Short mmCIF file of C-alpha atoms in Angstrom, two decimals:
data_model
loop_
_atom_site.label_atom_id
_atom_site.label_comp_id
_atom_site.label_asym_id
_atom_site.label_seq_id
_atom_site.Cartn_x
_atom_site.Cartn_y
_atom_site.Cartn_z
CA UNK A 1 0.00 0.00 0.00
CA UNK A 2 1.13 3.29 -1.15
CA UNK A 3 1.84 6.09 1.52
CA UNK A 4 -0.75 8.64 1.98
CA UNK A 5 0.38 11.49 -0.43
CA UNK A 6 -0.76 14.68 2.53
CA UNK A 7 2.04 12.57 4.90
CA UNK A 8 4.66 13.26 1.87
CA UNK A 9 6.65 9.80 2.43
CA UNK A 10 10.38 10.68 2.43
CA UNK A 11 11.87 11.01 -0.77
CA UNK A 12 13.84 7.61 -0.30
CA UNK A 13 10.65 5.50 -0.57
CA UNK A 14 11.11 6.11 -4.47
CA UNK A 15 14.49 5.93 -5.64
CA UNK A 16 14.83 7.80 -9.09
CA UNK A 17 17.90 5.57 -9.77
CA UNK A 18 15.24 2.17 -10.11
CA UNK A 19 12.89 4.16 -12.95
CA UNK A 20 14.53 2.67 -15.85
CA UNK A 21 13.84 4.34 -19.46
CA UNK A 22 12.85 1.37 -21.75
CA UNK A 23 15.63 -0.14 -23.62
CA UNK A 24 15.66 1.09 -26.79
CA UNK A 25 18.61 -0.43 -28.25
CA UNK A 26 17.61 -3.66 -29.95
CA UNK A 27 14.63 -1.82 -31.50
CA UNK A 28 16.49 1.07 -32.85
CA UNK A 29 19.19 -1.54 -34.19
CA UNK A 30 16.57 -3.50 -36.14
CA UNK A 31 15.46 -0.39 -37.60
CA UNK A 32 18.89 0.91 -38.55
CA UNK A 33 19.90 -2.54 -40.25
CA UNK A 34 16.59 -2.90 -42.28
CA UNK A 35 17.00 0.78 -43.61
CA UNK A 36 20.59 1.45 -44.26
CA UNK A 37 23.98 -0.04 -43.92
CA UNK A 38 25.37 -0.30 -40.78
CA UNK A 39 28.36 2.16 -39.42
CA UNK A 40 30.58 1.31 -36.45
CA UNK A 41 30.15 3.33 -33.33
CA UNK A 42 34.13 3.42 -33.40
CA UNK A 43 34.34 5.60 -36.48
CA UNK A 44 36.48 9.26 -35.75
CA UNK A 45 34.58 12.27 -37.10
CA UNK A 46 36.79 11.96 -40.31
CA UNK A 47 36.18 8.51 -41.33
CA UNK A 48 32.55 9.40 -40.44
CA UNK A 49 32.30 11.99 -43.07
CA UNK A 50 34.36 10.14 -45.31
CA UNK A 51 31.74 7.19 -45.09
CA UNK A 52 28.88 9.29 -45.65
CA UNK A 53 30.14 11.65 -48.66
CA UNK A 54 32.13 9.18 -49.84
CA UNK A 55 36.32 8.63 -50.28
CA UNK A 56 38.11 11.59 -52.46
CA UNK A 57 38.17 11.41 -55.86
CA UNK A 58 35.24 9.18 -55.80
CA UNK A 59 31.41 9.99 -56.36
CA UNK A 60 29.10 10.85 -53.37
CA UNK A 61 27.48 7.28 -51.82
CA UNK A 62 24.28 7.05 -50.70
CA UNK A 63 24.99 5.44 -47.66
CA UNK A 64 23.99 7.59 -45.06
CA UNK A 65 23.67 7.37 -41.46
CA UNK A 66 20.01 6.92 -40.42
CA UNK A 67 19.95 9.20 -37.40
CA UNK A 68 16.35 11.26 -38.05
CA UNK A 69 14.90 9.17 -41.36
CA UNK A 70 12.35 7.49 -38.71
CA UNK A 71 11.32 11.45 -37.42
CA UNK A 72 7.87 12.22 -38.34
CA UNK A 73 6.19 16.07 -38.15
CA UNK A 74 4.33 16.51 -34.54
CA UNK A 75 0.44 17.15 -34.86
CA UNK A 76 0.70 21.22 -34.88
CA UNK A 77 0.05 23.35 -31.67
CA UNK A 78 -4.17 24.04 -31.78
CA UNK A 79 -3.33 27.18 -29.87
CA UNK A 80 -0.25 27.98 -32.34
CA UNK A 81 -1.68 27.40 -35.57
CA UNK A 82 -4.60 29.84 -35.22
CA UNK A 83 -2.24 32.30 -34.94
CA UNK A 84 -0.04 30.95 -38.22
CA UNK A 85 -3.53 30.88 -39.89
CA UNK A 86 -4.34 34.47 -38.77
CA UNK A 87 -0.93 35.84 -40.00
CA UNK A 88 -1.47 33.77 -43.33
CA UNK A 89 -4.67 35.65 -43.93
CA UNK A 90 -4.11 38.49 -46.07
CA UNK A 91 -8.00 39.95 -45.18
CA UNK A 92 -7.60 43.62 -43.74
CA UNK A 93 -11.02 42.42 -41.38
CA UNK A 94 -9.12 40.01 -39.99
CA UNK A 95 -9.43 39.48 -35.69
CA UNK A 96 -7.21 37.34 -33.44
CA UNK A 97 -9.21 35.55 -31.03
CA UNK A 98 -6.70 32.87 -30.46
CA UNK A 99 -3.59 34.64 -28.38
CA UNK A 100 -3.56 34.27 -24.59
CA UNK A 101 -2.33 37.21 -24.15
CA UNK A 102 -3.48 40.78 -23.13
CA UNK A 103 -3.85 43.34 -25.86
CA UNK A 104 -4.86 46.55 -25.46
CA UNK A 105 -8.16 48.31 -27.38
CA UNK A 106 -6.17 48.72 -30.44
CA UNK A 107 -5.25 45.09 -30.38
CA UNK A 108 -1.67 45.41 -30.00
CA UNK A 109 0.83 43.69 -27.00
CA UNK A 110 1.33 46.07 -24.45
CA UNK A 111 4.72 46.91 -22.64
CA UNK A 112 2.95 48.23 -18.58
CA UNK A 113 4.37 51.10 -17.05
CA UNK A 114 5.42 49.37 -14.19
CA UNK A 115 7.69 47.33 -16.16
CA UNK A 116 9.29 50.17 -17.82
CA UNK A 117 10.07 51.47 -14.50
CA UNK A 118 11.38 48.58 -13.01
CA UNK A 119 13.41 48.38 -15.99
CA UNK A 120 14.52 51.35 -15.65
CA UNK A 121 15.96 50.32 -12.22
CA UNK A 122 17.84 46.95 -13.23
CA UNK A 123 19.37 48.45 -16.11
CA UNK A 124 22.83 46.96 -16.57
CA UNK A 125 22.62 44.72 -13.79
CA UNK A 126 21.88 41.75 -15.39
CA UNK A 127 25.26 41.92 -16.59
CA UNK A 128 26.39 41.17 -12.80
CA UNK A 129 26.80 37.76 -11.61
CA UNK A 130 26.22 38.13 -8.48
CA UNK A 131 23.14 39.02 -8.26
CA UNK A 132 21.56 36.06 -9.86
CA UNK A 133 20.64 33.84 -6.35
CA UNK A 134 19.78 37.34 -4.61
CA UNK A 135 17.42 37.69 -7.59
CA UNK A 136 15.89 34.34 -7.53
CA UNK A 137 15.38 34.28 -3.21
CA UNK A 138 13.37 37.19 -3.69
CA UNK A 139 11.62 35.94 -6.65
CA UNK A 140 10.46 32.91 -4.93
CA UNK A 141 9.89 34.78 -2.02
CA UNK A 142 7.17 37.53 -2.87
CA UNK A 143 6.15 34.89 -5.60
CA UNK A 144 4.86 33.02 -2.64
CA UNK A 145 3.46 35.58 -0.48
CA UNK A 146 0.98 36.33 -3.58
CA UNK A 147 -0.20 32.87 -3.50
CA UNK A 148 -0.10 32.18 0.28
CA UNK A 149 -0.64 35.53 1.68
CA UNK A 150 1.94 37.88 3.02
CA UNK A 151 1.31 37.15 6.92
CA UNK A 152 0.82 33.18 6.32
CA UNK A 153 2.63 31.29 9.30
CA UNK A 154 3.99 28.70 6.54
CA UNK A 155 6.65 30.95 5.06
CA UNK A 156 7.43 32.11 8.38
CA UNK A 157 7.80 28.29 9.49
CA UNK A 158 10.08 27.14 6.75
CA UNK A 159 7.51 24.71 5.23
CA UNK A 160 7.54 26.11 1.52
CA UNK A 161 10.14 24.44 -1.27
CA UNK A 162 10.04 27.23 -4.38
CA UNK A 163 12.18 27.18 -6.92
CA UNK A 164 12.42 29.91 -10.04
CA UNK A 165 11.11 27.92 -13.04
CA UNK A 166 10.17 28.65 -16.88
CA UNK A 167 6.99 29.99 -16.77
CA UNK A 168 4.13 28.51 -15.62
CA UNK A 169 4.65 25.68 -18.21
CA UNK A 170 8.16 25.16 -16.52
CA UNK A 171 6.95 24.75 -13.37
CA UNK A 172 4.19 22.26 -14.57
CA UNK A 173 6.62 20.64 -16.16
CA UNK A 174 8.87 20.19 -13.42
CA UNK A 175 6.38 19.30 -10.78
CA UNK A 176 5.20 16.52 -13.56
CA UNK A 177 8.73 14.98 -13.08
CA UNK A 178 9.00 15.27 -9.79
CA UNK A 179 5.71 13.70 -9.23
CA UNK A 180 7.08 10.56 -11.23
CA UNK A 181 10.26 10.24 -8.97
CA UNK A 182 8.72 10.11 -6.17
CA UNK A 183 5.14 9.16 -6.52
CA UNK A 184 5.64 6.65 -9.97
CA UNK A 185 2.67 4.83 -9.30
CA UNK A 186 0.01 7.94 -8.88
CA UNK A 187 -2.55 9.40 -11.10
CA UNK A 188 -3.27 12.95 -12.29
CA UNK A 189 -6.59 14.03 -13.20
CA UNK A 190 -7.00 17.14 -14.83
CA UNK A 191 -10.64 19.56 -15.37
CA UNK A 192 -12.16 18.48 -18.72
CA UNK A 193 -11.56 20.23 -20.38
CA UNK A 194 -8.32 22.19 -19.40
CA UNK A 195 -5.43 24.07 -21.13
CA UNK A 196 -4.11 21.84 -23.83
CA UNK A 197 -0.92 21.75 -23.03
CA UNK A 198 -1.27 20.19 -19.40
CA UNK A 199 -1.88 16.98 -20.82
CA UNK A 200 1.51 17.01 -22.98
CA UNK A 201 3.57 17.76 -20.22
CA UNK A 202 2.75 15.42 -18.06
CA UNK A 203 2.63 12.59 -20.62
CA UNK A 204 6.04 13.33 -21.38
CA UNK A 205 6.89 13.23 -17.96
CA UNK A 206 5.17 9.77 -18.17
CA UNK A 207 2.58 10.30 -15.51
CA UNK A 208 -1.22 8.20 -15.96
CA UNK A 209 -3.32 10.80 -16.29
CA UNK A 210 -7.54 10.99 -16.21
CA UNK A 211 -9.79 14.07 -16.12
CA UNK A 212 -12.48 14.80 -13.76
CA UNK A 213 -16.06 16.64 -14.95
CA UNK A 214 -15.59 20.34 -15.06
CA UNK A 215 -17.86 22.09 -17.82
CA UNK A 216 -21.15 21.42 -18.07
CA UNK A 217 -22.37 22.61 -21.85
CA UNK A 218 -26.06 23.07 -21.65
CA UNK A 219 -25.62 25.56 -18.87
CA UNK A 220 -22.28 26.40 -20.10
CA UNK A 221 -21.38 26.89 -16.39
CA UNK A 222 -19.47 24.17 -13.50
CA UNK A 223 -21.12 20.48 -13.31
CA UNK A 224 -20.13 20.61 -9.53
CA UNK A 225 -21.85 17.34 -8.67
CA UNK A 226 -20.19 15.38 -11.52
CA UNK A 227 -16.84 17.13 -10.22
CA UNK A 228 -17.62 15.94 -6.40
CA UNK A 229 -18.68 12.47 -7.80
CA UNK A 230 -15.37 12.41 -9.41
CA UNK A 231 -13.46 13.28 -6.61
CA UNK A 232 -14.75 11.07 -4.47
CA UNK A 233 -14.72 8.07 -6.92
CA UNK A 234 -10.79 8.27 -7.62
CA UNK A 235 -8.10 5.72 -6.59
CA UNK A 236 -7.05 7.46 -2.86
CA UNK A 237 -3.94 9.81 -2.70
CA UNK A 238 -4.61 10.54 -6.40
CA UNK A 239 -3.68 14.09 -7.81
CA UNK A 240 -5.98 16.79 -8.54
CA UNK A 241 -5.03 19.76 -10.83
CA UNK A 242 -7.31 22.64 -10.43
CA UNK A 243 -6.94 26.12 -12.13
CA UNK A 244 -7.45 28.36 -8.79
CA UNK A 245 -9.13 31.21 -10.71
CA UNK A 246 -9.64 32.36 -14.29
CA UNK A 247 -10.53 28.90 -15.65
CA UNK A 248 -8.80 28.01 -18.81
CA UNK A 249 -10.56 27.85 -21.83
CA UNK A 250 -13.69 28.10 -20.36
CA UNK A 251 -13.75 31.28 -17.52
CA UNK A 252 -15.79 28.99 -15.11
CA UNK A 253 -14.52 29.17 -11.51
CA UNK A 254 -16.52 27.51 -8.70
CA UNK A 255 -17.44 30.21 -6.19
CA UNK A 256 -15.91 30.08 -2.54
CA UNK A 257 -18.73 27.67 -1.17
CA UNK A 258 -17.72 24.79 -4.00
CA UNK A 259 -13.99 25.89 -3.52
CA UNK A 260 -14.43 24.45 0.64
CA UNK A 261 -16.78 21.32 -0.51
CA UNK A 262 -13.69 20.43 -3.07
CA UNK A 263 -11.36 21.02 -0.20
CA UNK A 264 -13.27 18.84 2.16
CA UNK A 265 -13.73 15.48 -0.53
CA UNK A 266 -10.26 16.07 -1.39
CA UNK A 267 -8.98 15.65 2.23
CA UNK A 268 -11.29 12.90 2.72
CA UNK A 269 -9.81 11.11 -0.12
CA UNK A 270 -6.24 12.21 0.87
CA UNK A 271 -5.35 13.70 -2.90
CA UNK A 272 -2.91 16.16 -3.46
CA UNK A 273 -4.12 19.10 -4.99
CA UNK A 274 -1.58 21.02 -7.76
CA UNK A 275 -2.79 24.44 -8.48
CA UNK A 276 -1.64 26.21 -11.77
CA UNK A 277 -2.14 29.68 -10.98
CA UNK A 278 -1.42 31.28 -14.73
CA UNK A 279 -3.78 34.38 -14.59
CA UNK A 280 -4.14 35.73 -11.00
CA UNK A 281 -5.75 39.11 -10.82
CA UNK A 282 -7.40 38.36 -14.52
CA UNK A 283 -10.54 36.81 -12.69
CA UNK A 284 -11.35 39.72 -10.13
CA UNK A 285 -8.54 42.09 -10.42
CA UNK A 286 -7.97 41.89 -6.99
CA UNK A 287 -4.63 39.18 -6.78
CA UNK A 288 -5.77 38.39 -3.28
CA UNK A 289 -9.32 37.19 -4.21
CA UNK A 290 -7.90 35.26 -7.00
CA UNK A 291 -5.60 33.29 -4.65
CA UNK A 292 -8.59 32.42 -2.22
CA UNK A 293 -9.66 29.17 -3.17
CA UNK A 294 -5.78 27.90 -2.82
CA UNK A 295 -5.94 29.69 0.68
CA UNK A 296 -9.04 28.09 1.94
CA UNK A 297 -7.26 24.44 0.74
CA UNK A 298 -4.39 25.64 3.49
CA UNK A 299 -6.79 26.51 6.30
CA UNK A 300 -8.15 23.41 5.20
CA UNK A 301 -4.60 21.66 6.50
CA UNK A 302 -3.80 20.06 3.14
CA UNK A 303 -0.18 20.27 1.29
CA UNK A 304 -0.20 22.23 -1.82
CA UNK A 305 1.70 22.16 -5.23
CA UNK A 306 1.81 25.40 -7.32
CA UNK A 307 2.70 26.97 -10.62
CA UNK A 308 2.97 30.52 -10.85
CA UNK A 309 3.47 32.53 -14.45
CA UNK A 310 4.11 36.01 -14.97
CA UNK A 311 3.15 36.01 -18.55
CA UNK A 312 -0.23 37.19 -18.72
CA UNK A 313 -0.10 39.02 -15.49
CA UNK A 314 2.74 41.22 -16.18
CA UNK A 315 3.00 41.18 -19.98
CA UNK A 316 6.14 39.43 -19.85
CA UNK A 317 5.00 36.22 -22.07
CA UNK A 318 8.33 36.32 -23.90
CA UNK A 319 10.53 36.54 -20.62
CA UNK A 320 9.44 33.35 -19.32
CA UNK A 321 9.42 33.84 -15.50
CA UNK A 322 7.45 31.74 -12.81
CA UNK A 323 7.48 29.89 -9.64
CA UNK A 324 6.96 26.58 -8.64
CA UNK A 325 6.25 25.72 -4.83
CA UNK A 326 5.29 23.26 -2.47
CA UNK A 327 3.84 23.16 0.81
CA UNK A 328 5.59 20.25 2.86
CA UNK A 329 5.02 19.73 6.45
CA UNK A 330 8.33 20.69 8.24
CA UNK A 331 11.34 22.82 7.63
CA UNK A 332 13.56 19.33 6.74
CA UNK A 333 11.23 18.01 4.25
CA UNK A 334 10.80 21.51 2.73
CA UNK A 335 14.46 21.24 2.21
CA UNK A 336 14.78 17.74 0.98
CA UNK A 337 11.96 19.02 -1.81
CA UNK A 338 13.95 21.86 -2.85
CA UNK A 339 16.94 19.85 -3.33
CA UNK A 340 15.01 17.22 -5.47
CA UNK A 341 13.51 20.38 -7.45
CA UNK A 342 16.89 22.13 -8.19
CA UNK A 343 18.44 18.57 -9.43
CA UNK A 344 15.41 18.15 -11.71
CA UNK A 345 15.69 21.66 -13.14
CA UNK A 346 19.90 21.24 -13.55
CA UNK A 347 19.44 18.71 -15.58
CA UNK A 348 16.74 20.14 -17.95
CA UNK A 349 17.87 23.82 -18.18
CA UNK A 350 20.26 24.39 -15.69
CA UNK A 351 18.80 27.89 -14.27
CA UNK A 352 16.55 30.63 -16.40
CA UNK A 353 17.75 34.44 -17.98
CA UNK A 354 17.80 36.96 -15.55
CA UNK A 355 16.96 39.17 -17.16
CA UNK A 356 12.86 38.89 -16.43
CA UNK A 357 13.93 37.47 -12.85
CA UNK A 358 14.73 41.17 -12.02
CA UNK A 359 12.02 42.82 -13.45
CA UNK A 360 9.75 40.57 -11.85
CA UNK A 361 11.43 40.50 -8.32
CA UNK A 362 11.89 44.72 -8.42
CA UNK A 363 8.03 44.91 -9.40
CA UNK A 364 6.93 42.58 -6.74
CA UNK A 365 9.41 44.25 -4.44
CA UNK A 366 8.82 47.86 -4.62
CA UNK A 367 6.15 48.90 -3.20
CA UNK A 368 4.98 51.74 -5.45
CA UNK A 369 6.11 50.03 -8.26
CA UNK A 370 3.46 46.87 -7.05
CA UNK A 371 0.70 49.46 -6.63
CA UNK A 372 1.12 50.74 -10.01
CA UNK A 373 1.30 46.99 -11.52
CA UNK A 374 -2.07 46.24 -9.26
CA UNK A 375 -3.68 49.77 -10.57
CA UNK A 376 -2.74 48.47 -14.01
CA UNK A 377 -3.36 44.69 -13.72
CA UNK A 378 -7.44 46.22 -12.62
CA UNK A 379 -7.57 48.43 -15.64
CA UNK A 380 -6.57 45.60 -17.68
CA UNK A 381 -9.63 42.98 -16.03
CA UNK A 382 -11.81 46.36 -16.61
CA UNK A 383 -11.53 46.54 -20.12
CA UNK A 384 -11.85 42.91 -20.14
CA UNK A 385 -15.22 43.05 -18.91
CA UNK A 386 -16.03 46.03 -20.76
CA UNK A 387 -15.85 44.09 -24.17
CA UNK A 388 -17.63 40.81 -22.61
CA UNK A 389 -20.50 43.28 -21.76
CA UNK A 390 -20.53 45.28 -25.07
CA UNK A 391 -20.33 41.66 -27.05
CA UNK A 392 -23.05 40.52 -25.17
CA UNK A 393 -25.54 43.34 -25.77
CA UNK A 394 -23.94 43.63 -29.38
CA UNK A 395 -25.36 40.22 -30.23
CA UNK A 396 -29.14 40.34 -28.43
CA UNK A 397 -29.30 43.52 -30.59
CA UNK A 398 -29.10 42.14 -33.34
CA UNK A 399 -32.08 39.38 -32.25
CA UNK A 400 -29.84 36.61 -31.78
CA UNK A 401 -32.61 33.58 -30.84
CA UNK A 402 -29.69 31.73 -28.52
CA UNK A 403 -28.59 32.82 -24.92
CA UNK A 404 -25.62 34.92 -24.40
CA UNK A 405 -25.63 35.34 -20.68
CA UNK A 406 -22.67 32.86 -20.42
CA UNK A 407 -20.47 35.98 -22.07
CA UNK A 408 -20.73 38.26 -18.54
CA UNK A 409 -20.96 34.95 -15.99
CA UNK A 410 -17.84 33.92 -17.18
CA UNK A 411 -14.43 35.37 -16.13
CA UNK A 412 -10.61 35.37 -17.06
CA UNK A 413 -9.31 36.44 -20.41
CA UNK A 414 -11.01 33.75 -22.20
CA UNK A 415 -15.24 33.26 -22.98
CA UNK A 416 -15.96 29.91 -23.75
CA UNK A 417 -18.21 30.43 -26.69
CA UNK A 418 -20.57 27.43 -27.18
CA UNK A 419 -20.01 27.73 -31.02
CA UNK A 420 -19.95 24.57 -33.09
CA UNK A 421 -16.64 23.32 -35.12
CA UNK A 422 -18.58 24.02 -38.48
CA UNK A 423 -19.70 27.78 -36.87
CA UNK A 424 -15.75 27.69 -36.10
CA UNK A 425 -14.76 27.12 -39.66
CA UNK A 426 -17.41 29.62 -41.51
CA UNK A 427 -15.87 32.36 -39.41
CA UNK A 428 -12.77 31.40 -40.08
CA UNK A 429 -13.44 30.78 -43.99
CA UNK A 430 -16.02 33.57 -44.69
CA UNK A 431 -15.34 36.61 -41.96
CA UNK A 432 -11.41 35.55 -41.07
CA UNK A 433 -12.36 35.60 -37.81
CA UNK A 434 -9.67 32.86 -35.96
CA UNK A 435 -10.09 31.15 -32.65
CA UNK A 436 -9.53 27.34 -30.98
CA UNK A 437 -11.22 24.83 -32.79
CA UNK A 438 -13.32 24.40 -29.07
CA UNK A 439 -14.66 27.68 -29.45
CA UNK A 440 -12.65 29.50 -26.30
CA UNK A 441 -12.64 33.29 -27.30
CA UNK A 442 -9.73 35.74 -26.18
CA UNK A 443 -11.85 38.71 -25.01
CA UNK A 444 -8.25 40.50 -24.80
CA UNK A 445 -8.52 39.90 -28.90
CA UNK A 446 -11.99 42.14 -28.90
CA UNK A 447 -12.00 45.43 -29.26
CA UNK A 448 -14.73 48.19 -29.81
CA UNK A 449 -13.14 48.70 -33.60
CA UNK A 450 -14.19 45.25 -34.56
CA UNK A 451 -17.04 44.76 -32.20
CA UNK A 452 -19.66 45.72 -34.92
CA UNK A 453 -18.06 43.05 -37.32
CA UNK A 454 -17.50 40.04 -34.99
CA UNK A 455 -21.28 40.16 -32.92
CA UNK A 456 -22.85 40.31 -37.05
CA UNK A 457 -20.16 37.26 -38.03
CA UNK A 458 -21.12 35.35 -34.64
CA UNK A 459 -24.94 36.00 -35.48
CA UNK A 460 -24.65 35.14 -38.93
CA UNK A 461 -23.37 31.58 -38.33
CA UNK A 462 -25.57 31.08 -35.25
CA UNK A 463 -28.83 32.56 -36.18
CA UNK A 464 -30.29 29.42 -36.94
CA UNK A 465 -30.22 28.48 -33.46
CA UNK A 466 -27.91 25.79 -33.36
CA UNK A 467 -24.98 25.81 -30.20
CA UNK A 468 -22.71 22.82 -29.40
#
C-alpha cells in the first residue's frame, strides 16, 4: 500500500535511480539494419564523413547514417496554428481571437508602465553575476506571499520548497517529473476540459493521467456534482489539478462555497491538490481574491503544489518567469523538496535568464512600483469586462434567438463560446475571424473597432439556433 500522499513519504521510498527508461537499443538496431547499412560506433569524425560523402576522388554514396529518417512532423500546436492561420490571412477584417495574451483596445501587445520602471531600475545589472541567487530568493519569495498571503505562518515556518522555473509551463513541467520520482505509481486528473498543453507535459513526464467533470455545456457553467462524484470516486492519494481562478478555456470558476466542498472530498480522499495559478488578478482584479480558493485548501490543513506565471499578469509572455512551490510539512522536508527540485531543473535547463527574474522580483518588491502593476493589472480585467459586456448586448441587438448570458458569468481572459466546429470554420473561412477549434474566445482579442463586425459574423453563423 502506497503512503498517503498529505504525509509526503520521504523522498527515499522512491528511488529515481530504479525508474529505468525502456531499452531502446535492440529496437532502434533493427530499424537501422533494415534501412541502411550499418556504421561502427568506433568511427572518428573523419572517417565518419568520409563514409557518408564518400572517399576523395570518388562519387558521393548514398549510404547515409540513419539518425532522423524514422522522425515524423508533430500534430501542430491548436493554440499555435490559429495564430499561423491568422498571419497567413491576407483579409484587412481580420481578428485574433486565439492569443492568450493581453492586448490593449487597439489590439496590439502592451509593454505596462510598471515594467518600464522597473526596468529602468535593473538596467545593466543583469550583466552582474552576483546578483543572480539574490534575484531568484526574492523571486520565490514575494512569488509566494501572492499565492499564500503575506502574513501566512507557513513561510514564516520554513515549510515552503520554491524554486524559479520557466513559466508557468516550466513549473508544470517540473512538478510533472518530480511527481514521477517520487510518486511513480500515482494518477493525475485534470478539469475536462483544461489548457491543452497540461496533458503534454505530463505525458512526457510519463505520468497516468484521467480528467475529472468540469464544464457542463447546456448551462455552459461548472457540473459541480459530476466534479464531487469524481473526486470522491478516484483511486485514494490521487492528484488533482485545479486552475485556482480564471478557468482556462472556459472562464468557469466555482465560487468560494464549492472551492471548501472540493477542499473537504479532497482531504477525505487524501489527494494532493496542484494548483496552476497562470492568470491571477485576470478573474477579479484583486490578486488576493484570485488566490482564495488555494488559501481556503491551506486553512483546510492540506499540502499544496503550485505553478505561478508572470506572462499574462505582467505582460512578460516572452521573458518566461514563474514559480513553482510546495507546501511540505516541516522545515527538513521543505528542504529535501527543494533539493530534489533544483536537481530536476539542472538537468533540464540548468537555471533561467535573468533578465525577467529582475524585473519581476523589483516589481513585486517595490512597493509603489506593485501598486502601479495592481492599478494596471485592474484596468486591464476592466476593459476585459467592458468588451464581454458590449459583445453581449452587441449580439441580443441584433435578435440573436440563442442565450448569451454565459459571455458576462464567465471570467478570465477567455469566454468559452458554445459555437460549433462548423460555426468555427465559416468564421474562419467567410469573416477571417480565428479562434480554438473548441470555441474558447480571447476577449483581450476584442475590441470596440471590430465589435460591430464580430457580434454580425457570430450572429450570422448562429442565427439558426444551433450551439454545441
Amino acid at each position: 500500500m502506497e503512503a498517503p500522499l498529505l504525509m509526503l513519504p520521504p523522498l527515499h521510498l522512491y528511488s529515481p535511480g530504479a525508474l529505468k527508461t525502456p531499452d531502446m537499443t535492440s529496437a532502434t538496431t533493427a530499424h537501422h539494419r533494415s534501412n541502411s547499412t550499418v556504421v561502427s560506433p568506433n568511427l572518428s569524425a573523419e572517417e565518419l564523413i568520409q563514409h557518408v560523402e564518400g572517399s576523395p576522388g570518388r562519387g558521393r554514396q548514398k549510404t547515409r547514417v540513419p539518425v532522423v529518417d524514422h522522425v515524423r512532423p508533430a500534430p501542430k500546436d491548436p493554440i499555435a496554428s490559429v495564430g499561423e492561420a491568422f498571419q497567413a490571412d491576407a483579409s484587412p477584417n481580420k481578428i485574433n481571437l486565439g492569443v492568450g495574451a493581453y492586448r490593449d483596445e487597439e489590439g496590439k501587445p502592451v509593454v505596462l508602465r510598471c515594467v518600464r520602471n522597473a526596468e529602468a531600475k535593473v538596467a545593466g545589472s543583469e550583466f552582474l553575476e552576483s546578483i543572480s541567487t539574490l534575484a531568484n530568493s526574492r523571486l520565490v519569495e514575494e512569488s509566494i506571499k501572492l499565492v499564500y498571503g503575506k502574513d501566512t505562518d507557513v513561510i514564516g515556518e520554513g515549510r515552503l520548497a520554491g524554486i524559479q522555473t520557466l513559466s508557468g509551463t516550466g513549473a508544470c513541467r517540473l512538478f510533472a517529473e518530480f511527481q514521477r520520482r517520487f510518486y511513480p505509481r500515482s494518477k493525475v486528473y485534470f478539469p475536462d476540459p483544461t489548457w491543452s498543453n497540461h496533458h503534454s507535459i505530463w505525458k512526457d513526464a510519463e505520468v497516468p493521467q484521467g480528467t475529472f467533470s468540469y464544464y457542463n455545456p447546456k448551462s455552459k457553467g461548472l457540473n459541480f456534482p459530476a466534479l464531487i462524484d469524481d473526486i470522491k470516486n478516484a483511486p485514494e492519494s490521487s492528484f488533482f489539478l485545479f486552475h485556482p481562478c480564471a478557468h482556462n478555456p472556459t472562464g468557469v470558476d466555482p465560487t468560494e462555497e464549492e472551492w471548501r466542498e472540493i477542499s473537504y472530498h479532497l482531504k477525505v480522499k487524501n489527494h494532493f491538490p496542484f494548483f496552476d495559478m497562470a492568470y491571477q488578478g485576470f478573474s477579479s482584479g484583486d490578486l488576493d481574491r484570485d488566490a482564495r480558493a488555494i488559501r481556503t485548501f491551506l486553512q483546510d490543513g492540506h499540502l499544496i503544489g503550485c505553478a505561478q506565471s508572470f506572462a499574462k499578469n505582467m505582460g512578460l509572455y516572452g521573458h518566461r518567469v514563474g514559480c513553482l512551490s510546495i507546501l511540505c510539512t516541516d522545515t527538513m522536508q521543505a528542504l529535501a523538496v527543494k533539493s530534489q527540485l533544483q536537481q530536476i531543473a539542472r538537468a533540464m535547463y540548468g537555471s533561467p535568464p535573468i533578465h525577467g527574474v529582475l524585473l519581476v522580483s523589483t516589481i513585486l518588491g517595490d512597493p509603489d512600483t506593485k501598486a502601479l502593476w495592481v492599478e494596471e493589472l485592474r484596468a486591464m480585467v476592466n476593459r476585459i469586462c467592458k468588451m464581454r459586456e458590449a459583445l453581449q448586448e452587441s449580439l441580443e441587438k441584433l435578435g440573436s434567438p440563442l442565450n448569451w448570458e454565459h459571455i458576462t458569468n464567465q471570467v478570465g481572459m477567455f469566454c468559452f463560446s458554445g459555437l460549433t466546429p462548423q460555426q468555427i470554420e465559416q468564421l474562419q473561412r467567410e469573416y477571417h475571424i480565428y479562434m480554438t477549434a473548441d470555441g474558447r474566445i480571447s476577449m483581450a482579442g476584442v475590441t470596440m473597432s471590430n465589435m460591430d463586425y464580430l457580434a454580425n459574423a457570430i450572429h450570422e453563423v448562429t442565427k439558426s439556433g444551433q450551439e454545441s
